Amino acid sequence: MNKIYAKDILKRVFKDDYKISSRLYGGMMNVSYLIEDSYSRKYILYIPNGKANKLVNRENELASQRIAYNLGITSRNLYFDTYRGIKINDYIEGKSLDKYEGEIDYQKVANILHIFHSSKELCPNDYNPLQRFFNYEKKALSFQPLSVRYYKSRDFFFSYVPYLEEHYQKVASHNDAQRSNFIVADNGEYYLIDYEFAGNNDPIYDIATFGNNSVDEGEKLLKAYCVNPSEEDYKKYYLWRMFVSLQWFLVAISKHYQKEGKATGFNFMSVAEYFLLNCEEAKRRFERLFVK
């Protein structure tokens, strides 16, 4: 249904002066296509995958996208159907950091996050990570019981929730600032795309999401972002890193049972295992430094 409707949108936006150049792979939430108009200008068409619209408030996403665009850190949006979640954005010539072969400039990544976190205009919504987590957990549990390993890490994280609440800051946050959402443009500038999960949250949460690829990469970004990270910064980083991994573990379990792997090219049970291992690594580092 959405693919058929998307063709109508393309005709409306570009008339008949467009072509679908290729399918783009990498995201778990959308099926994406590279579009070219008659002037060889490029755009990305996003079509939500499976149950993605149930995870995302599109009105909030659009508002956050506009904030980021006005700050100069993301691409322009041309079209946004907030009911179906279909959107068209300018394409940034370059590569996402997960496909970039050069050396990552962690300071440029940190600068992008500082700009968004310092926005005078907050997002229209709070991210509410714990409430979101319980919703994801309830969904995953509707498909299967969860493992002892999961509960061991979950219980450890929740024992430190009072600490996170005591040291919580609220700023405009991306909340999915992983490598695949950072673009290194051909001119060397960095941009941050995809504001589906944007909402006000603690700034260290964005550092933690960058650690999706590895806990080490999140640590490198933390050092660039904070210059001289404090003990509190490190504690919050490892705890939020655990949380993000547990959250994506739950999402991956649900996506597996909803049979979304074929459309996205992901083996979601492997994705779930990856995030559980990532969580356990963050937990080990926290315990080594802070648990006597």
Short mmCIF file of C-alpha atoms in Angstrom, two decimals:
data_model
loop_
_atom_site.label_atom_id
_atom_site.label_comp_id
_atom_site.label_asym_id
_atom_site.label_seq_id
_atom_site.Cartn_x
_atom_site.Cartn_y
_atom_site.Cartn_z
CA MET A 1 0.00 0.00 0.00
CA ASN A 2 2.68 2.53 1.00
CA LYS A 3 4.80 1.75 -2.08
CA ILE A 4 1.85 2.37 -4.39
CA TYR A 5 1.02 5.60 -2.55
CA ALA A 6 4.67 6.66 -2.70
CA LYS A 7 4.56 6.59 -6.51
CA ASP A 8 1.62 9.00 -6.43
CA ILE A 9 3.64 11.28 -4.13
CA LEU A 10 6.64 11.24 -6.48
CA LYS A 11 4.44 12.23 -9.41
CA ARG A 12 2.88 15.01 -7.36
CA VAL A 13 6.25 16.39 -6.17
CA PHE A 14 8.28 15.91 -9.35
CA LYS A 15 5.54 15.59 -11.99
CA ASP A 16 6.93 13.01 -14.42
CA ASP A 17 10.47 14.41 -14.26
CA TYR A 18 12.03 11.86 -11.93
CA LYS A 19 13.55 8.41 -11.82
CA ILE A 20 14.21 5.94 -9.04
CA SER A 21 17.97 5.43 -9.28
CA SER A 22 18.54 2.71 -6.69
CA ARG A 23 17.48 1.12 -3.42
CA LEU A 24 19.47 2.29 -0.38
CA TYR A 25 20.24 -0.21 2.37
CA GLY A 26 21.17 0.17 6.02
CA GLY A 27 18.22 1.39 8.11
CA MET A 28 15.97 -0.88 10.17
CA MET A 29 12.98 1.49 10.14
CA ASN A 30 12.55 2.38 6.45
CA VAL A 31 12.85 1.12 2.92
CA SER A 32 14.71 3.93 1.14
CA TYR A 33 15.27 4.88 -2.48
CA LEU A 34 17.56 7.35 -4.24
CA ILE A 35 15.55 9.65 -6.53
CA GLU A 36 16.84 11.92 -9.31
CA ASP A 37 14.90 14.71 -11.02
CA SER A 38 15.36 15.95 -14.59
CA TYR A 39 18.14 18.32 -13.41
CA SER A 40 20.10 15.42 -11.85
CA ARG A 41 19.32 16.71 -8.35
CA LYS A 42 19.12 13.86 -5.83
CA TYR A 43 16.69 13.08 -3.05
CA ILE A 44 15.90 10.21 -0.68
CA LEU A 45 12.43 8.69 -0.51
CA TYR A 46 11.70 6.99 2.82
CA ILE A 47 8.90 4.44 3.13
CA PRO A 48 8.31 3.08 6.66
CA ASN A 49 8.94 -0.62 7.08
CA GLY A 50 6.45 -2.93 8.78
CA LYS A 51 5.21 -1.55 12.10
CA ALA A 52 7.60 1.44 12.11
CA ASN A 53 4.81 4.01 12.30
CA LYS A 54 3.70 2.55 15.63
CA LEU A 55 7.14 3.37 17.07
CA VAL A 56 7.33 6.94 15.75
CA ASN A 57 5.26 10.10 16.21
CA ARG A 58 5.62 11.69 12.77
CA GLU A 59 4.42 15.14 13.81
CA ASN A 60 7.20 15.28 16.39
CA GLU A 61 9.72 13.94 13.88
CA LEU A 62 8.85 16.68 11.38
CA ALA A 63 9.13 19.42 14.02
CA SER A 64 12.54 18.15 15.17
CA GLN A 65 13.74 17.81 11.57
CA ARG A 66 12.89 21.49 11.02
CA ILE A 67 14.77 22.54 14.17
CA ALA A 68 17.86 20.65 12.99
CA TYR A 69 17.58 22.05 9.45
CA ASN A 70 17.37 25.61 10.80
CA LEU A 71 20.51 24.89 12.82
CA GLY A 72 22.28 23.83 9.60
CA ILE A 73 23.03 20.26 10.65
CA THR A 74 20.70 18.22 8.44
CA SER A 75 19.16 18.09 4.96
CA ARG A 76 16.03 19.87 3.76
CA ASN A 77 12.69 18.09 3.82
CA LEU A 78 10.61 18.46 0.65
CA TYR A 79 7.61 16.34 1.50
CA PHE A 80 6.31 14.70 4.67
CA ASP A 81 3.16 12.62 5.00
CA THR A 82 2.80 12.52 8.77
CA TYR A 83 -0.01 9.95 8.54
CA ARG A 84 1.85 7.33 6.52
CA GLY A 85 5.35 8.39 7.49
CA ILE A 86 6.50 8.72 3.88
CA LYS A 87 8.98 11.55 3.33
CA ILE A 88 11.36 13.00 0.76
CA ASN A 89 14.57 14.77 1.79
CA ASP A 90 17.45 16.28 -0.13
CA TYR A 91 20.24 13.78 -0.67
CA ILE A 92 23.60 14.75 0.80
CA GLU A 93 26.42 13.76 -1.53
CA GLY A 94 28.77 11.74 0.63
CA LYS A 95 28.83 8.60 2.75
CA SER A 96 27.38 7.62 6.08
CA LEU A 97 29.98 7.00 8.77
CA ASP A 98 29.23 3.27 8.81
CA LYS A 99 30.39 3.10 5.18
CA TYR A 100 33.05 5.80 5.35
CA GLU A 101 36.56 4.47 4.74
CA GLY A 102 38.43 7.48 6.08
CA GLU A 103 39.28 8.32 9.66
CA ILE A 104 36.31 9.48 11.73
CA ASP A 105 36.60 13.08 12.93
CA TYR A 106 35.11 12.64 16.39
CA GLN A 107 35.33 16.36 17.06
CA LYS A 108 33.06 17.11 14.08
CA VAL A 109 30.58 14.52 15.34
CA ALA A 110 30.74 16.12 18.79
CA ASN A 111 30.26 19.60 17.30
CA ILE A 112 27.08 18.50 15.50
CA LEU A 113 25.68 17.13 18.75
CA HIS A 114 26.67 20.27 20.67
CA ILE A 115 24.78 22.40 18.15
CA PHE A 116 21.60 20.36 18.52
CA HIS A 117 21.91 20.01 22.29
CA SER A 118 22.39 23.78 22.62
CA SER A 119 19.28 24.60 20.58
CA LYS A 120 17.18 27.32 22.20
CA GLU A 121 14.14 25.63 20.67
CA LEU A 122 13.45 22.31 22.34
CA CYS A 123 11.76 19.39 20.60
CA PRO A 124 7.95 19.33 20.98
CA ASN A 125 8.20 16.07 22.95
CA ASP A 126 10.28 14.46 25.67
CA TYR A 127 11.89 11.16 24.66
CA ASN A 128 10.87 9.50 27.95
CA PRO A 129 13.35 6.62 27.61
CA LEU A 130 12.03 4.50 30.48
CA GLN A 131 8.41 4.70 29.39
CA ARG A 132 9.45 3.83 25.85
CA PHE A 133 11.51 0.91 27.16
CA PHE A 134 8.57 -0.63 29.03
CA ASN A 135 6.45 -0.42 25.87
CA TYR A 136 9.15 -2.19 23.85
CA GLU A 137 9.57 -4.84 26.54
CA LYS A 138 5.85 -5.54 26.69
CA LYS A 139 5.80 -5.96 22.92
CA ALA A 140 8.79 -8.34 22.87
CA LEU A 141 7.31 -10.41 25.71
CA SER A 142 4.14 -10.89 23.67
CA PHE A 143 6.23 -13.03 21.30
CA GLN A 144 8.55 -15.00 23.61
CA PRO A 145 10.00 -15.15 27.14
CA LEU A 146 13.26 -13.23 27.44
CA SER A 147 16.57 -14.77 28.49
CA VAL A 148 18.28 -14.86 31.87
CA ARG A 149 21.15 -12.89 30.32
CA TYR A 150 18.72 -10.12 29.37
CA TYR A 151 17.26 -9.88 32.88
CA LYS A 152 20.68 -9.90 34.52
CA SER A 153 21.71 -6.79 32.56
CA ARG A 154 18.26 -5.23 32.84
CA ASP A 155 18.18 -5.55 36.62
CA PHE A 156 21.69 -4.12 36.92
CA PHE A 157 20.77 -1.08 34.82
CA PHE A 158 17.55 -0.38 36.73
CA SER A 159 19.41 -0.46 40.04
CA TYR A 160 21.16 2.73 38.82
CA VAL A 161 18.07 4.53 37.49
CA PRO A 162 17.93 6.75 40.63
CA TYR A 163 21.50 7.88 39.84
CA LEU A 164 20.56 8.76 36.25
CA GLU A 165 17.47 10.64 37.41
CA GLU A 166 19.53 12.62 39.91
CA HIS A 167 22.01 13.70 37.21
CA TYR A 168 19.54 14.08 34.35
CA GLN A 169 19.72 17.07 31.97
CA LYS A 170 17.08 17.84 29.35
CA VAL A 171 18.14 19.13 25.93
CA ALA A 172 17.03 18.64 22.34
CA SER A 173 18.37 15.19 21.47
CA HIS A 174 18.51 12.95 18.40
CA ASN A 175 18.33 9.68 20.38
CA ASP A 176 19.49 7.55 17.44
CA ALA A 177 22.86 9.20 16.77
CA GLN A 178 24.54 6.05 15.52
CA ARG A 179 27.17 6.03 12.76
CA SER A 180 24.68 5.29 9.98
CA ASN A 181 22.87 8.59 10.69
CA PHE A 182 25.98 10.77 10.36
CA ILE A 183 26.88 11.76 6.79
CA VAL A 184 30.34 12.85 5.74
CA ALA A 185 29.66 15.10 2.75
CA ASP A 186 32.04 15.21 -0.20
CA ASN A 187 33.18 18.65 1.00
CA GLY A 188 34.19 17.19 4.39
CA GLU A 189 31.29 18.62 6.38
CA TYR A 190 29.35 16.35 8.76
CA TYR A 191 25.54 16.15 8.93
CA LEU A 192 23.06 14.28 11.13
CA ILE A 193 19.98 12.79 9.46
CA ASP A 194 16.81 10.85 10.44
CA TYR A 195 14.96 12.47 13.35
CA GLU A 196 12.39 9.73 13.92
CA PHE A 197 13.31 9.32 17.58
CA ALA A 198 14.24 12.92 18.35
CA GLY A 199 12.97 14.35 21.61
CA ASN A 200 14.27 16.09 24.70
CA ASN A 201 16.62 13.86 26.67
CA ASP A 202 19.96 13.73 28.48
CA PRO A 203 22.83 14.73 26.13
CA ILE A 204 24.98 11.74 27.10
CA TYR A 205 22.26 9.50 25.65
CA ASP A 206 23.29 10.62 22.16
CA ILE A 207 26.91 9.75 22.95
CA ALA A 208 25.72 6.31 24.03
CA THR A 209 23.79 5.70 20.81
CA PHE A 210 26.97 6.42 18.84
CA GLY A 211 28.40 3.40 20.66
CA ASN A 212 26.07 1.07 18.74
CA ASN A 213 29.03 -0.01 16.62
CA SER A 214 31.26 -0.54 19.65
CA VAL A 215 31.54 0.68 23.23
CA ASP A 216 35.02 1.98 22.31
CA GLU A 217 33.65 4.34 19.65
CA GLY A 218 31.21 5.85 22.12
CA GLU A 219 34.09 6.41 24.55
CA LYS A 220 36.08 8.23 21.85
CA LEU A 221 33.11 10.49 21.14
CA LEU A 222 32.62 11.12 24.86
CA LYS A 223 36.21 12.38 25.10
CA ALA A 224 35.68 14.69 22.11
CA TYR A 225 32.34 15.94 23.42
CA CYS A 226 33.37 16.55 27.05
CA VAL A 227 37.10 17.24 26.46
CA ASN A 228 37.90 15.97 29.97
CA PRO A 229 35.03 13.62 30.90
CA SER A 230 34.24 13.44 34.60
CA GLU A 231 33.45 10.31 36.57
CA GLU A 232 29.78 11.27 36.25
CA ASP A 233 30.11 11.50 32.44
CA TYR A 234 31.62 8.02 32.25
CA LYS A 235 29.01 6.55 34.59
CA LYS A 236 26.18 8.03 32.57
CA TYR A 237 27.77 6.90 29.31
CA TYR A 238 28.10 3.24 30.34
CA LEU A 239 24.63 3.14 31.88
CA TRP A 240 22.94 4.74 28.89
CA ARG A 241 24.98 2.47 26.60
CA MET A 242 23.54 -0.51 28.43
CA PHE A 243 20.07 0.94 28.16
CA VAL A 244 20.29 1.65 24.42
CA SER A 245 21.50 -1.90 23.78
CA LEU A 246 18.70 -3.41 25.84
CA GLN A 247 16.17 -1.22 24.04
CA TRP A 248 17.38 -2.24 20.57
CA PHE A 249 17.54 -5.87 21.70
CA LEU A 250 13.80 -5.66 22.43
CA VAL A 251 13.04 -3.91 19.13
CA ALA A 252 15.01 -6.55 17.19
CA ILE A 253 13.13 -9.40 18.90
CA SER A 254 9.81 -7.84 17.92
CA LYS A 255 10.92 -7.16 14.36
CA HIS A 256 12.01 -10.80 13.98
CA TYR A 257 8.59 -12.12 14.98
CA GLN A 258 6.85 -9.49 12.85
CA LYS A 259 8.83 -10.92 9.89
CA GLU A 260 10.43 -7.59 8.92
CA GLY A 261 13.81 -9.10 8.11
CA LYS A 262 13.13 -9.76 4.43
CA ALA A 263 12.28 -6.14 3.61
CA THR A 264 15.28 -4.67 5.44
CA GLY A 265 17.87 -7.38 4.82
CA PHE A 266 18.50 -7.85 8.57
CA ASN A 267 18.66 -11.10 10.52
CA PHE A 268 16.96 -9.62 13.55
CA MET A 269 17.82 -12.48 15.91
CA SER A 270 21.49 -11.85 15.13
CA VAL A 271 20.89 -8.14 15.69
CA ALA A 272 19.33 -8.92 19.06
CA GLU A 273 22.33 -11.03 20.10
CA TYR A 274 24.71 -8.30 18.97
CA PHE A 275 23.04 -5.71 21.17
CA LEU A 276 22.95 -8.04 24.16
CA LEU A 277 26.72 -8.57 23.81
CA ASN A 278 27.23 -4.82 23.47
CA CYS A 279 25.22 -4.26 26.65
CA GLU A 280 27.26 -6.83 28.53
CA GLU A 281 30.51 -5.15 27.45
CA ALA A 282 29.31 -1.75 28.74
CA LYS A 283 28.26 -3.44 32.00
CA ARG A 284 31.71 -5.03 32.44
CA ARG A 285 33.44 -1.67 31.98
CA PHE A 286 31.11 0.05 34.44
CA GLU A 287 31.69 -2.67 37.05
CA ARG A 288 35.47 -2.59 36.57
CA LEU A 289 35.60 1.17 37.20
CA PHE A 290 32.80 1.87 39.63
CA VAL A 291 31.72 -1.29 41.48
CA LYS A 292 33.96 -2.13 44.41
#
